[in-house]
Amino acid sequence: MYIRLLVILLSTLLFLNGCGYNQIQKNEEAVFAAWGDVEATYQRRADLIPNLVETVKAYAAHEKDTLTAVTNARAKVGQMNISADKLGDAAAMQQFQQAQGSLSSALSRLMVVVERYPDLKASQNFRDLQHQLEGTENRINVARQRYNKSVQTFNSSIRTFPNNLTNKFMLHLERKEPFKADAGAAQAPKVTF
């Protein structure tokens, strides 16, 4: 009787050890952490933009439309947040990406203003902020790539055997949505002077 109970207990422990439960949990936590990094880099950009706009305003007051577009896009981005429980919602991710795309577009127009006005480019303050913004955009890209890698690892872990059984019968976790390219991103933007 005790031997049979011991065999059942040991086989249950061995099964649970190989079922992937803990690994799936770790992978999901990695997705949440990577998403936090994405949000932090977007926040850095949102915090930096008002300084950039104020510096540009001092040199290019006549380009008010472009600066207003940047300010409005930044405000829209500030209102758009995705909580960790919505990472599997494709529509929410698309909305988030559209808001970020609007801001990127407004910033691109701002850079055209810079090219048109050499005095603005010569401003040391503006150059410093421009480098900060460029670095932030690179950080955003890296954070997005890390997030997508975490999503890929997580999604694979809940879809492969035997973890898929653990997920199906115990966890019921949904796939997470990765970042996707914005519509038209395959074409290089045209810059004219």
Short mmCIF file of C-alpha atoms in Angstrom, two decimals:
data_model
loop_
_atom_site.label_atom_id
_atom_site.label_comp_id
_atom_site.label_asym_id
_atom_site.label_seq_id
_atom_site.Cartn_x
_atom_site.Cartn_y
_atom_site.Cartn_z
CA MET A 1 0.00 0.00 0.00
CA TYR A 2 2.74 2.48 0.98
CA ILE A 3 4.84 1.49 -1.99
CA ARG A 4 1.95 2.13 -4.38
CA LEU A 5 1.31 5.55 -2.78
CA LEU A 6 5.02 6.37 -2.97
CA VAL A 7 5.14 5.38 -6.67
CA ILE A 8 2.10 7.56 -7.42
CA LEU A 9 3.61 10.47 -5.50
CA LEU A 10 6.99 10.16 -7.26
CA SER A 11 5.44 9.85 -10.72
CA THR A 12 3.25 12.90 -10.01
CA LEU A 13 6.32 14.89 -8.98
CA LEU A 14 8.19 13.79 -12.09
CA PHE A 15 5.24 14.70 -14.28
CA LEU A 16 4.89 18.14 -12.69
CA ASN A 17 8.62 18.71 -13.04
CA GLY A 18 8.43 18.14 -16.80
CA CYS A 19 5.07 19.76 -17.50
CA GLY A 20 6.49 23.24 -18.04
CA TYR A 21 4.24 25.00 -15.52
CA ASN A 22 7.07 27.01 -13.96
CA GLN A 23 8.71 27.76 -17.29
CA ILE A 24 5.46 29.09 -18.74
CA GLN A 25 5.09 31.34 -15.70
CA LYS A 26 8.67 32.62 -16.11
CA ASN A 27 8.10 33.25 -19.81
CA GLU A 28 4.93 35.23 -19.14
CA GLU A 29 6.72 37.30 -16.50
CA ALA A 30 9.48 37.99 -19.05
CA VAL A 31 6.81 39.30 -21.45
CA PHE A 32 5.48 41.62 -18.75
CA ALA A 33 8.98 42.84 -17.91
CA ALA A 34 9.80 43.44 -21.57
CA TRP A 35 6.53 45.36 -21.95
CA GLY A 36 7.54 47.50 -18.96
CA ASP A 37 10.78 48.31 -20.77
CA VAL A 38 8.83 49.32 -23.88
CA GLU A 39 6.62 51.61 -21.82
CA ALA A 40 9.63 53.11 -20.06
CA THR A 41 11.37 53.97 -23.33
CA TYR A 42 8.17 55.50 -24.71
CA GLN A 43 7.86 57.50 -21.48
CA ARG A 44 11.42 58.73 -21.90
CA ARG A 45 10.54 59.97 -25.35
CA ALA A 46 7.34 61.61 -24.09
CA ASP A 47 9.31 63.36 -21.36
CA LEU A 48 11.99 64.53 -23.77
CA ILE A 49 9.70 65.96 -26.44
CA PRO A 50 8.46 69.03 -24.50
CA ASN A 51 12.07 70.15 -24.09
CA LEU A 52 12.74 69.61 -27.76
CA VAL A 53 9.60 71.50 -28.75
CA GLU A 54 10.46 74.45 -26.50
CA THR A 55 13.94 74.69 -27.98
CA VAL A 56 12.60 74.53 -31.52
CA LYS A 57 9.93 77.14 -30.74
CA ALA A 58 12.61 79.63 -29.81
CA TYR A 59 14.23 79.28 -33.23
CA ALA A 60 11.31 78.53 -35.54
CA ALA A 61 8.20 80.23 -34.24
CA HIS A 62 6.82 80.43 -37.78
CA GLU A 63 6.63 76.62 -38.02
CA LYS A 64 3.81 76.52 -35.50
CA ASP A 65 1.79 73.84 -37.35
CA THR A 66 4.59 71.30 -37.13
CA LEU A 67 5.23 72.04 -33.47
CA THR A 68 1.52 71.83 -32.71
CA ALA A 69 1.35 68.44 -34.45
CA VAL A 70 4.25 67.19 -32.32
CA THR A 71 2.62 68.48 -29.14
CA ASN A 72 -0.77 66.98 -30.02
CA ALA A 73 0.75 63.64 -30.98
CA ARG A 74 2.70 63.58 -27.72
CA ALA A 75 -0.49 64.30 -25.76
CA LYS A 76 -2.31 61.50 -27.58
CA VAL A 77 0.52 59.08 -26.81
CA GLY A 78 0.39 60.12 -23.16
CA GLN A 79 -3.28 59.11 -23.00
CA MET A 80 -2.76 55.72 -24.71
CA ASN A 81 -1.64 52.97 -22.35
CA ILE A 82 -1.89 49.21 -22.53
CA SER A 83 -1.99 47.25 -19.33
CA ALA A 84 -0.22 43.92 -19.10
CA ASP A 85 -3.51 42.03 -19.20
CA LYS A 86 -4.28 43.51 -22.65
CA LEU A 87 -1.06 42.31 -24.30
CA GLY A 88 -3.02 39.58 -26.09
CA ASP A 89 -5.51 42.11 -27.55
CA ALA A 90 -4.54 42.75 -31.18
CA ALA A 91 -6.85 45.79 -31.48
CA ALA A 92 -5.38 47.46 -28.39
CA MET A 93 -1.84 46.82 -29.64
CA GLN A 94 -2.74 48.29 -33.03
CA GLN A 95 -4.22 51.39 -31.39
CA PHE A 96 -1.09 51.80 -29.28
CA GLN A 97 1.14 51.45 -32.34
CA GLN A 98 -0.96 53.99 -34.28
CA ALA A 99 -0.56 56.57 -31.51
CA GLN A 100 3.20 55.97 -31.44
CA GLY A 101 3.27 56.14 -35.26
CA SER A 102 1.55 59.54 -35.20
CA LEU A 103 4.21 60.83 -32.86
CA SER A 104 6.99 59.41 -35.04
CA SER A 105 5.43 61.06 -38.10
CA ALA A 106 5.19 64.44 -36.35
CA LEU A 107 8.82 64.13 -35.26
CA SER A 108 9.83 63.38 -38.86
CA ARG A 109 8.15 66.60 -39.99
CA LEU A 110 10.00 68.41 -37.22
CA MET A 111 13.32 67.08 -38.54
CA VAL A 112 12.46 68.49 -41.99
CA VAL A 113 12.01 71.89 -40.33
CA VAL A 114 15.48 71.49 -38.88
CA GLU A 115 16.96 70.83 -42.32
CA ARG A 116 15.28 73.95 -43.72
CA TYR A 117 16.61 76.25 -41.01
CA PRO A 118 20.38 75.98 -40.55
CA ASP A 119 20.35 78.33 -37.54
CA LEU A 120 18.18 75.84 -35.73
CA LYS A 121 20.61 73.03 -36.50
CA ALA A 122 23.49 75.15 -35.23
CA SER A 123 21.93 75.52 -31.80
CA GLN A 124 23.91 73.45 -29.31
CA ASN A 125 20.82 72.88 -27.20
CA PHE A 126 18.92 71.55 -30.16
CA ARG A 127 21.77 69.27 -31.21
CA ASP A 128 21.96 67.84 -27.71
CA LEU A 129 18.24 67.21 -27.64
CA GLN A 130 18.33 65.77 -31.14
CA HIS A 131 20.99 63.27 -30.03
CA GLN A 132 18.90 62.41 -26.98
CA LEU A 133 15.87 61.85 -29.18
CA GLU A 134 17.84 59.71 -31.62
CA GLY A 135 19.15 57.63 -28.73
CA THR A 136 15.63 57.27 -27.37
CA GLU A 137 14.32 56.10 -30.73
CA ASN A 138 17.08 53.49 -30.79
CA ARG A 139 16.14 52.40 -27.26
CA ILE A 140 12.51 52.10 -28.30
CA ASN A 141 13.52 49.88 -31.19
CA VAL A 142 15.66 47.68 -28.93
CA ALA A 143 12.88 47.46 -26.32
CA ARG A 144 10.36 46.48 -29.01
CA GLN A 145 12.70 43.79 -30.31
CA ARG A 146 13.23 42.41 -26.82
CA TYR A 147 9.50 42.45 -26.20
CA ASN A 148 8.87 40.58 -29.45
CA LYS A 149 11.52 38.02 -28.51
CA SER A 150 9.87 37.51 -25.10
CA VAL A 151 6.48 37.16 -26.78
CA GLN A 152 7.91 34.60 -29.20
CA THR A 153 9.42 32.58 -26.33
CA PHE A 154 6.19 32.74 -24.33
CA ASN A 155 3.94 31.89 -27.28
CA SER A 156 6.19 28.97 -28.19
CA SER A 157 6.17 27.71 -24.62
CA ILE A 158 2.38 27.52 -24.45
CA ARG A 159 2.09 25.87 -27.86
CA THR A 160 4.72 23.11 -27.64
CA PHE A 161 4.34 19.69 -26.02
CA PRO A 162 4.06 19.01 -23.07
CA ASN A 163 3.64 22.65 -22.03
CA ASN A 164 0.60 23.00 -24.28
CA LEU A 165 -1.20 20.41 -22.16
CA THR A 166 -0.27 22.24 -18.97
CA ASN A 167 -1.57 25.47 -20.45
CA LYS A 168 -4.73 23.86 -21.79
CA PHE A 169 -5.71 22.10 -18.57
CA MET A 170 -4.21 24.34 -15.87
CA LEU A 171 -3.26 27.85 -16.94
CA HIS A 172 -5.50 28.81 -19.89
CA LEU A 173 -3.10 31.57 -20.98
CA GLU A 174 -3.60 33.28 -24.33
CA ARG A 175 -0.96 34.12 -26.88
CA LYS A 176 0.55 37.62 -26.55
CA GLU A 177 0.59 40.11 -29.43
CA PRO A 178 3.97 41.21 -30.79
CA PHE A 179 4.70 44.63 -32.29
CA LYS A 180 4.08 44.69 -36.01
CA ALA A 181 5.30 47.12 -38.64
CA ASP A 182 3.13 50.15 -39.24
CA ALA A 183 1.16 50.23 -42.47
CA GLY A 184 3.41 51.51 -45.24
CA ALA A 185 6.59 50.91 -43.24
CA ALA A 186 8.04 48.85 -46.09
CA GLN A 187 8.45 52.02 -48.15
CA ALA A 188 11.21 54.43 -47.24
CA PRO A 189 9.92 57.92 -46.36
CA LYS A 190 10.57 60.60 -48.96
CA VAL A 191 12.39 63.66 -47.77
CA THR A 192 12.33 66.70 -50.03
CA PHE A 193 14.03 70.04 -49.55
#
